[in-house]
PDB file of C-alpha atoms in Angstrom:
ATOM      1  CA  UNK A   1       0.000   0.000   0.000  1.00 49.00           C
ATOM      2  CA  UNK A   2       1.497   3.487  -0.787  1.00 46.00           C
ATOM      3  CA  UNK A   3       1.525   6.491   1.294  1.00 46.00           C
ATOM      4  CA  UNK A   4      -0.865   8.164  -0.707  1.00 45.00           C
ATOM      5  CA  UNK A   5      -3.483   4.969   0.016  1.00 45.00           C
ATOM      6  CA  UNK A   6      -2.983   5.335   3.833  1.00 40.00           C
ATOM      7  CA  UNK A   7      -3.777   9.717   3.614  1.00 41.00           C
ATOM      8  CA  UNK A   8      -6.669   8.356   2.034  1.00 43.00           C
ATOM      9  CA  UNK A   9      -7.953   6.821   5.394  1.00 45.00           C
ATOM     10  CA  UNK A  10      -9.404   9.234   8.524  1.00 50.00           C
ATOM     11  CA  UNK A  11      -9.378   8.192  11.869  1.00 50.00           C
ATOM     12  CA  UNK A  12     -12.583   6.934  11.905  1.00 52.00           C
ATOM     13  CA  UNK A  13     -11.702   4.154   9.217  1.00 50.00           C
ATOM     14  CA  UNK A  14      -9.728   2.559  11.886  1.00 49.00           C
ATOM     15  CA  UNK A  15     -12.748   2.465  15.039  1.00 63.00           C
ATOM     16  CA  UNK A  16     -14.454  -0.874  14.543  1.00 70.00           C
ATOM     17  CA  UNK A  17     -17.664  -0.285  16.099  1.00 83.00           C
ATOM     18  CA  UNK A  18     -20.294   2.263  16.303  1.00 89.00           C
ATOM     19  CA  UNK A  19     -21.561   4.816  19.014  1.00 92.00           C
ATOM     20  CA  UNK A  20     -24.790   3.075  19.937  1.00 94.00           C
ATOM     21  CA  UNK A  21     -22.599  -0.551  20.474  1.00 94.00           C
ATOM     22  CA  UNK A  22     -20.446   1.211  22.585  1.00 95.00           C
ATOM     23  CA  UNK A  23     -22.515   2.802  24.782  1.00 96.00           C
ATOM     24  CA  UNK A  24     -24.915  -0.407  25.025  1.00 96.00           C
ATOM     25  CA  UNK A  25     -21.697  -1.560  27.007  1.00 96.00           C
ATOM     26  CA  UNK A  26     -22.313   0.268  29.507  1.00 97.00           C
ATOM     27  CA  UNK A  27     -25.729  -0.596  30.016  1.00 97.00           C
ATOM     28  CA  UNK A  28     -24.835  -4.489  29.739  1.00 97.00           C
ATOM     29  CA  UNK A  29     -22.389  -4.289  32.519  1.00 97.00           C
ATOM     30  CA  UNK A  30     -24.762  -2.263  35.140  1.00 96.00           C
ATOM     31  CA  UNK A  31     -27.358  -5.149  34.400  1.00 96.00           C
ATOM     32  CA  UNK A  32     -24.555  -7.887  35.104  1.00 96.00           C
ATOM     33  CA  UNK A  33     -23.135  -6.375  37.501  1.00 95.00           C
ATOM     34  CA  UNK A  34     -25.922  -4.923  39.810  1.00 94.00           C
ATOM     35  CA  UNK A  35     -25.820  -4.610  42.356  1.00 93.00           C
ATOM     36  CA  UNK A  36     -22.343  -4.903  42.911  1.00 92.00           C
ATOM     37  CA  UNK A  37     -21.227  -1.519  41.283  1.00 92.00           C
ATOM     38  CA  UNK A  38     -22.520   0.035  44.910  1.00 94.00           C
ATOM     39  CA  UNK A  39     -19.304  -0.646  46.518  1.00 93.00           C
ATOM     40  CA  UNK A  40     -17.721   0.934  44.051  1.00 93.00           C
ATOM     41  CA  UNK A  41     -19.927   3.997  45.065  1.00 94.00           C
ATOM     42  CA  UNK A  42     -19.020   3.311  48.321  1.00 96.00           C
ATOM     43  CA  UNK A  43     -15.700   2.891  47.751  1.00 96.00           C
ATOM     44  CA  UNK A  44     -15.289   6.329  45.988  1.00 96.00           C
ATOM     45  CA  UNK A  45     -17.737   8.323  48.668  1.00 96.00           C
ATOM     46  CA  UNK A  46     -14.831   6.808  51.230  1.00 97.00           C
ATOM     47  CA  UNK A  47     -11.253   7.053  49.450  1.00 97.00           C
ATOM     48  CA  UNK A  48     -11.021  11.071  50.354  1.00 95.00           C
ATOM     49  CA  UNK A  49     -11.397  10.826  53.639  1.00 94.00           C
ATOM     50  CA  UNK A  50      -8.869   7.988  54.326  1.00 95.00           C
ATOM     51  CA  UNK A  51      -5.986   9.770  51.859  1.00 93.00           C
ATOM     52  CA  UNK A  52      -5.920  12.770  53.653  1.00 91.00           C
ATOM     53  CA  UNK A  53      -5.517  11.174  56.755  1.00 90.00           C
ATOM     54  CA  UNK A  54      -2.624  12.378  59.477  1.00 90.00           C
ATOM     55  CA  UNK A  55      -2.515   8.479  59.567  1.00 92.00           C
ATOM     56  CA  UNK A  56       0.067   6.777  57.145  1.00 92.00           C
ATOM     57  CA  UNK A  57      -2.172   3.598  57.175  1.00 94.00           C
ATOM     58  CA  UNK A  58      -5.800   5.304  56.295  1.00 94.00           C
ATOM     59  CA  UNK A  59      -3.822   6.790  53.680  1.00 94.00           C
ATOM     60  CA  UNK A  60      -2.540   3.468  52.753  1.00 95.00           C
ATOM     61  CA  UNK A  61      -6.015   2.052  52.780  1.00 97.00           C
ATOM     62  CA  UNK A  62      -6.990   4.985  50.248  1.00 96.00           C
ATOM     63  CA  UNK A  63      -4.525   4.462  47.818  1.00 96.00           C
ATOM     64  CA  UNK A  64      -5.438   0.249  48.324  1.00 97.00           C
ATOM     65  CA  UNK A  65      -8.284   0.780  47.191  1.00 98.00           C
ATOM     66  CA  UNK A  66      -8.173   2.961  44.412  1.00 98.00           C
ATOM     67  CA  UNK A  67      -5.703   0.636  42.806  1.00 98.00           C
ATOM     68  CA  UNK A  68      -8.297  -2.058  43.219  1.00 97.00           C
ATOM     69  CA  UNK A  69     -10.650   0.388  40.937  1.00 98.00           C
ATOM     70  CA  UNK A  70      -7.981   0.745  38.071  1.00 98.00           C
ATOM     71  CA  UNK A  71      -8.001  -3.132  38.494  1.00 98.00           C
ATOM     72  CA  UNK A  72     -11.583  -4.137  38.609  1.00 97.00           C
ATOM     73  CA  UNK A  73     -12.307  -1.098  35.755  1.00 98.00           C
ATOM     74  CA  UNK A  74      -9.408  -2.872  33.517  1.00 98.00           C
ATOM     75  CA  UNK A  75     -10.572  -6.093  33.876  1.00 98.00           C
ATOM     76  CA  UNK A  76     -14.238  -6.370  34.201  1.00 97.00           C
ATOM     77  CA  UNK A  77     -15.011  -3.359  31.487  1.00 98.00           C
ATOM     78  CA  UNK A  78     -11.838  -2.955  29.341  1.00 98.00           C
ATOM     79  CA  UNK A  79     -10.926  -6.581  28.733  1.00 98.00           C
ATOM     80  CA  UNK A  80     -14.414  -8.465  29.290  1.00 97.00           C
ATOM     81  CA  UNK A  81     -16.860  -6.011  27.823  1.00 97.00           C
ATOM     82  CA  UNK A  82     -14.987  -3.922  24.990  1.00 97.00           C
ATOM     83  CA  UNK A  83     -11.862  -5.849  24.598  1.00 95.00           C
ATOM     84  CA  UNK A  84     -13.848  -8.548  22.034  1.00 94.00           C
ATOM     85  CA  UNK A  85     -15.280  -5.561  19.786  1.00 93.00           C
ATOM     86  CA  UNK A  86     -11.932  -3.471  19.438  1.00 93.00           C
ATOM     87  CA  UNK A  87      -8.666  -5.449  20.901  1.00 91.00           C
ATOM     88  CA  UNK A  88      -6.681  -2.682  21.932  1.00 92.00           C
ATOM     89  CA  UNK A  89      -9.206  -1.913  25.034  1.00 95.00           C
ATOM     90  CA  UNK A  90      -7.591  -5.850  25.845  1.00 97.00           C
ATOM     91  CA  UNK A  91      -4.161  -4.142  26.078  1.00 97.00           C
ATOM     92  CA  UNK A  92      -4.988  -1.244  27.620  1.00 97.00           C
ATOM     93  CA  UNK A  93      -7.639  -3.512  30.257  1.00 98.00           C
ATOM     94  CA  UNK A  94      -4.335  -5.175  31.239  1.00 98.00           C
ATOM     95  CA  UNK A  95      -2.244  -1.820  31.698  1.00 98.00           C
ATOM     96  CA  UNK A  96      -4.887  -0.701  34.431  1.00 98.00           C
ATOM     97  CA  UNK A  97      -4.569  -4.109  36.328  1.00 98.00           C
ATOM     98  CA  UNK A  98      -0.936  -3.233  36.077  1.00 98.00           C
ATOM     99  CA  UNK A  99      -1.583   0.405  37.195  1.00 98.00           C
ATOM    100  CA  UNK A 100      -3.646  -0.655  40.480  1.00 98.00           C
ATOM    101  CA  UNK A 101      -0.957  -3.192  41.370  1.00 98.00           C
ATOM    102  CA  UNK A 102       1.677  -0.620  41.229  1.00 98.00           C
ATOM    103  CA  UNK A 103      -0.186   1.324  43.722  1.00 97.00           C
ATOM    104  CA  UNK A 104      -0.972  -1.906  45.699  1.00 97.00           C
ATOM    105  CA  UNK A 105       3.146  -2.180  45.247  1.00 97.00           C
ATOM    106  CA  UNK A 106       3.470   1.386  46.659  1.00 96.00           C
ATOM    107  CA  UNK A 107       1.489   0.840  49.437  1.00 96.00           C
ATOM    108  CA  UNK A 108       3.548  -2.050  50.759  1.00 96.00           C
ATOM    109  CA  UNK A 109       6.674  -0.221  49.733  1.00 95.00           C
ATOM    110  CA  UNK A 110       4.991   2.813  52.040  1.00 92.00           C
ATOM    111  CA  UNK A 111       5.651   4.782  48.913  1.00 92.00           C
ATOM    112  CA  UNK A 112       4.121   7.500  50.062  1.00 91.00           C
ATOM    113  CA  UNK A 113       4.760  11.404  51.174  1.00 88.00           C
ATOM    114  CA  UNK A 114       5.558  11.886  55.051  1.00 80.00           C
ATOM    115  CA  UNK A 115       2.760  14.291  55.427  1.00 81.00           C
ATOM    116  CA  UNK A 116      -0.871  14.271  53.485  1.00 80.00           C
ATOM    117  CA  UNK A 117      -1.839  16.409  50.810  1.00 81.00           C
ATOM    118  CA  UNK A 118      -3.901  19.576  51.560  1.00 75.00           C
ATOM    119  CA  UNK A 119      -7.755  18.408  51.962  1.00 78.00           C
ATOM    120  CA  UNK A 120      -9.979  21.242  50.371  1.00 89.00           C
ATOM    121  CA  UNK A 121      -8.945  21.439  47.329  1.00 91.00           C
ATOM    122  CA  UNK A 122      -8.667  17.339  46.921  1.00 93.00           C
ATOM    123  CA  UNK A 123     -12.138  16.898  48.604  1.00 92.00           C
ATOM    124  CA  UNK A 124     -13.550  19.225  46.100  1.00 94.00           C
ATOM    125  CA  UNK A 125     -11.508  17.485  43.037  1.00 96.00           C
ATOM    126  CA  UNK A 126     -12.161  14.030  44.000  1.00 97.00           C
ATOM    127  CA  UNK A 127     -16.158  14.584  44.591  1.00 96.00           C
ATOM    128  CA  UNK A 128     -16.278  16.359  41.225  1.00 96.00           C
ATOM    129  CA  UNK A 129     -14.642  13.488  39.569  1.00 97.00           C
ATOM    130  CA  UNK A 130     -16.692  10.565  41.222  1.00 97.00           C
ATOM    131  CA  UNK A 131     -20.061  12.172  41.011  1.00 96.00           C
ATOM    132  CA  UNK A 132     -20.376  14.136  38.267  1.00 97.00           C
ATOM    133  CA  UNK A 133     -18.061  12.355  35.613  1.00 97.00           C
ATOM    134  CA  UNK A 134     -20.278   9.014  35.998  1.00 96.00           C
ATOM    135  CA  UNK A 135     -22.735  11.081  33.679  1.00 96.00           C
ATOM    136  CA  UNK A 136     -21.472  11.972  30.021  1.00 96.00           C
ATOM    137  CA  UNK A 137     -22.215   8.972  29.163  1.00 96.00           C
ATOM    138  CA  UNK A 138     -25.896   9.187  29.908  1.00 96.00           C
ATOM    139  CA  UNK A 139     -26.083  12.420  28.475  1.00 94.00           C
ATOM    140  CA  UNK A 140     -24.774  10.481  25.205  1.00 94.00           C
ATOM    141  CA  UNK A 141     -26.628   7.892  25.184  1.00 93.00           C
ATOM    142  CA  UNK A 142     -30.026   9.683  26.771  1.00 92.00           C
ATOM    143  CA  UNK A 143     -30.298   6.294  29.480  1.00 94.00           C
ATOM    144  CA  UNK A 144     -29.884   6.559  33.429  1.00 94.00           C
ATOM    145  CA  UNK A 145     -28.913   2.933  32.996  1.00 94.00           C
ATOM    146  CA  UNK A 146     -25.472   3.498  31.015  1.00 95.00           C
ATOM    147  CA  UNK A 147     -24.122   5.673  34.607  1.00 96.00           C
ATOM    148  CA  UNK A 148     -20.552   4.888  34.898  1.00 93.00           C
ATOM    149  CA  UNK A 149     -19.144   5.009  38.229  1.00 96.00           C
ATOM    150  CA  UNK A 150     -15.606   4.565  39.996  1.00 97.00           C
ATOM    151  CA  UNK A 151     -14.589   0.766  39.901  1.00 96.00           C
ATOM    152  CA  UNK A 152     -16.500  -0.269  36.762  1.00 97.00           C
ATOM    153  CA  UNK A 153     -16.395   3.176  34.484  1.00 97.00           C
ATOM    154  CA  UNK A 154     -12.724   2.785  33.267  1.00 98.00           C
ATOM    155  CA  UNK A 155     -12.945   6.663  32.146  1.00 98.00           C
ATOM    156  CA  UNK A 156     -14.078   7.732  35.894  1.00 98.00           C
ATOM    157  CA  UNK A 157     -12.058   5.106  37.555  1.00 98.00           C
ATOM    158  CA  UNK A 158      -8.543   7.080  35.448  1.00 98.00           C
ATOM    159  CA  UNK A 159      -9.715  10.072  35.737  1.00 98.00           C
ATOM    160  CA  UNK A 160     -10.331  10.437  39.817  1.00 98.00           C
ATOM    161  CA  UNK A 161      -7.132   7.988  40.064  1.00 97.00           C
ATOM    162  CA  UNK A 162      -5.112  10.732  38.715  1.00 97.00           C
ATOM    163  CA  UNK A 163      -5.702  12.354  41.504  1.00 96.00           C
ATOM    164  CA  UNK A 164      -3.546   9.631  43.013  1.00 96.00           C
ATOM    165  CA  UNK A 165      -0.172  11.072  41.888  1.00 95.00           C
ATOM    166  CA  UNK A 166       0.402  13.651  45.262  1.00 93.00           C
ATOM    167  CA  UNK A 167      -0.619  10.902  47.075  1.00 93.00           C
ATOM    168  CA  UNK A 168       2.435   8.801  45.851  1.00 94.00           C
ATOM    169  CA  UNK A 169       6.321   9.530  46.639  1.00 91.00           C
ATOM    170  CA  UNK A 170       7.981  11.501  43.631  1.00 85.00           C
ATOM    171  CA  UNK A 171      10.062   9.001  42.001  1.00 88.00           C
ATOM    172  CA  UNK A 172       6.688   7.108  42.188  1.00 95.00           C
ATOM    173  CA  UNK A 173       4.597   9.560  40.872  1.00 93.00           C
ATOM    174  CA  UNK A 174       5.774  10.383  37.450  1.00 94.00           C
ATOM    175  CA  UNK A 175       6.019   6.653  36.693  1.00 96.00           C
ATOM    176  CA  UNK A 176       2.091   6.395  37.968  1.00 97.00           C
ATOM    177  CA  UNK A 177       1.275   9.379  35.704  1.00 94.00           C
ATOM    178  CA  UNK A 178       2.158   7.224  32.282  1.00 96.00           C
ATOM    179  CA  UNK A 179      -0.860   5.559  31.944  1.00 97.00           C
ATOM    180  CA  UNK A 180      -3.617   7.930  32.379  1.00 97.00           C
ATOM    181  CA  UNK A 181      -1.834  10.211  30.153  1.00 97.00           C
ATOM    182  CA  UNK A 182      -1.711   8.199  27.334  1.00 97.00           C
ATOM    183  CA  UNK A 183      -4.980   6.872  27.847  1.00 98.00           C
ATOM    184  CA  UNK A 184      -6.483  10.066  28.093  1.00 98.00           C
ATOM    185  CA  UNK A 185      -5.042  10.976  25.059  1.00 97.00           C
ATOM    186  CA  UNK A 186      -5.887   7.586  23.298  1.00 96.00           C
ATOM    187  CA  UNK A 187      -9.366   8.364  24.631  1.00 96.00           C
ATOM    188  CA  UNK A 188      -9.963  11.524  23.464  1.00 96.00           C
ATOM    189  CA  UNK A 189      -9.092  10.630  19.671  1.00 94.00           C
ATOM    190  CA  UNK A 190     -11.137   7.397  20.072  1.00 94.00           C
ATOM    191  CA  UNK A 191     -14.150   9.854  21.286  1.00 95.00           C
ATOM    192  CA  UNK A 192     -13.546  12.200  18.561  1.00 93.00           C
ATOM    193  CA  UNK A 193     -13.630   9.362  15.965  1.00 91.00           C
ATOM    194  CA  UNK A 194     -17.023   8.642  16.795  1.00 92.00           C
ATOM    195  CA  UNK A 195     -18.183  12.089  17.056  1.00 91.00           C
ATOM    196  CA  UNK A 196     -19.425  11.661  20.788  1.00 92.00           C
ATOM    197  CA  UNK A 197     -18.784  15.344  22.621  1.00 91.00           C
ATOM    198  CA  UNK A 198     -20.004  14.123  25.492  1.00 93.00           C
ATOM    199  CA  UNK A 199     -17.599  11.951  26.328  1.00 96.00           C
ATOM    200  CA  UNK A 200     -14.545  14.154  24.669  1.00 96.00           C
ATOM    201  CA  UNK A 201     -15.118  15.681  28.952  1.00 96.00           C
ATOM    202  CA  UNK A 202     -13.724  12.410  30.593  1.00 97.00           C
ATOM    203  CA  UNK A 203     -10.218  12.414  28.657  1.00 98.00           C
ATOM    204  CA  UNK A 204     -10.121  16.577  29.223  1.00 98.00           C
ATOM    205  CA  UNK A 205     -11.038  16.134  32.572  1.00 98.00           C
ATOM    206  CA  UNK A 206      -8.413  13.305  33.299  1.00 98.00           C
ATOM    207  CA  UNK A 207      -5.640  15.891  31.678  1.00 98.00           C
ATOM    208  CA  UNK A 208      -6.412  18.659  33.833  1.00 97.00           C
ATOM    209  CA  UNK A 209      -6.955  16.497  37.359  1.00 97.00           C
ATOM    210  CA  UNK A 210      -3.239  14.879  36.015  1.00 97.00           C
ATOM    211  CA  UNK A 211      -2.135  18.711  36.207  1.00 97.00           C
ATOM    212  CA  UNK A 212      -3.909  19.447  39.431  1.00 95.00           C
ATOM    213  CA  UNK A 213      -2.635  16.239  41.032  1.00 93.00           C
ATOM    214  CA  UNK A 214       1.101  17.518  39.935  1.00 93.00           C
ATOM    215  CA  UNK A 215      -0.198  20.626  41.923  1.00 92.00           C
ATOM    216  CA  UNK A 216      -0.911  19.437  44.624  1.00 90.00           C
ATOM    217  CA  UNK A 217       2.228  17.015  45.511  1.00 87.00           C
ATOM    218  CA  UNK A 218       4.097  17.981  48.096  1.00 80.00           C
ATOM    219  CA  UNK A 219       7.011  20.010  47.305  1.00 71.00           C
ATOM    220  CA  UNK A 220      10.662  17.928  47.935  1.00 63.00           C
ATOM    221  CA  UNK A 221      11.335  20.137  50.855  1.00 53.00           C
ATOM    222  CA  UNK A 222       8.010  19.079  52.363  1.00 46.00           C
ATOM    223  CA  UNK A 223       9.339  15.301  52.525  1.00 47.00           C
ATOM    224  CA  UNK A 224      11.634  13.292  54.510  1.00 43.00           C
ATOM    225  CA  UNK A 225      15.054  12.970  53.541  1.00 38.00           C
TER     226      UNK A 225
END
């Protein structure tokens, strides 16, 4: 094939499914799932509290638990749902099971900064995340039943975990950051491909909570050693 055959192609020529199967996904894992996707609720209602903790092992428990969500996401919606209509959510499904046991690694490596990161502005960045991301996708596919919450919504799950990277030790933290970048950005041309704004807000979001997590980490003078 010649390079003038492949400018030929766009970058939807290379998305092999449409909007509606894609968004039926959702749907078909809230009915499976139900109504187990409530502790992910829970879960996500919880983690804020615990990670901003003066106690090194709430925090621990916080970050424990939101690397179970990049694993659960990964593996129940990534590479059992949408994996067997476009393979590269199988590779990608497998990268967040790796991402949540880094942080489980990080957590029994204690990983983590000496003191916690400042609670306002995390409370108000995690709650934003966790309960109002869960619904672009029902304002793209008009049903309550598509919601996509932390644990099972891959895109919510990456984009509050972001806010995971002050809560990690620095040489930790920019290896953590990897993945949500390029999935964001893998995301957002996906999205764009198949001409759903809507959902073009999870991968923008996930960006700018990556930057705000960077924000908030604790400076190297605020750590010890």
């Amino acid at each position: 094939m010649s390079g003038a055959d492949w400018l030929s192609y766009s970058l939807q020529d290379f998305v092999m499914f449409g909007p509606q199967v894609f968004l039926r996904l959702f749907v078909r894992i809230n009915d499976d799932l139900w109504p187990w996707q409530l502790l992910g609720l829970a879960a996500s209602l919880l983690i804020p509290f615990l990670v901003v903790s003066n106690h090194l092992r709430r925090r621990k428990l916080g970050l424990f638990l939101i690397g179970l969500a990049w694993m659960s996401s990964g593996f129940s919606f990534l590479v059992g749902y949408f994996g067997p209509i476009n393979w590269p959510a199988t590779w990608f499904g497998w990268t967040f099971v790796g991402q949540g046991a880094f942080l489980l690694l990080a957590v029994l490596r204690s990983a983590l900064p000496s003191r916690p990161v400042s609670r306002p502005q995390l409370f108000i960045l995690w709650f934003l995340a966790v309960l109002a991301l869960p619904w672009p996708v029902v304002g793209e596919s008009g049903s309550w039943q598509s919601v996509a919450v932390f644990g099972v919504g891959p895109w919510v799950t990456a984009a509050a975990g972001a806010l995971a990277v002050p809560l990690l030790a620095s040489a930790w933290r920019w290896l953590y950051l990897i993945i949500p970048l390029v999935w964001a950005l893998a995301s957002g041309a996906m999205f764009w491909a198949l001409a759903m704004p809507w959902l073009l807000a999870l991968p923008a979001a996930t960006l700018m909570l990556l930057a705000a997590g960077l924000w908030l980490s604790p400076r190297p003078a605020q750590n010890q050693g």
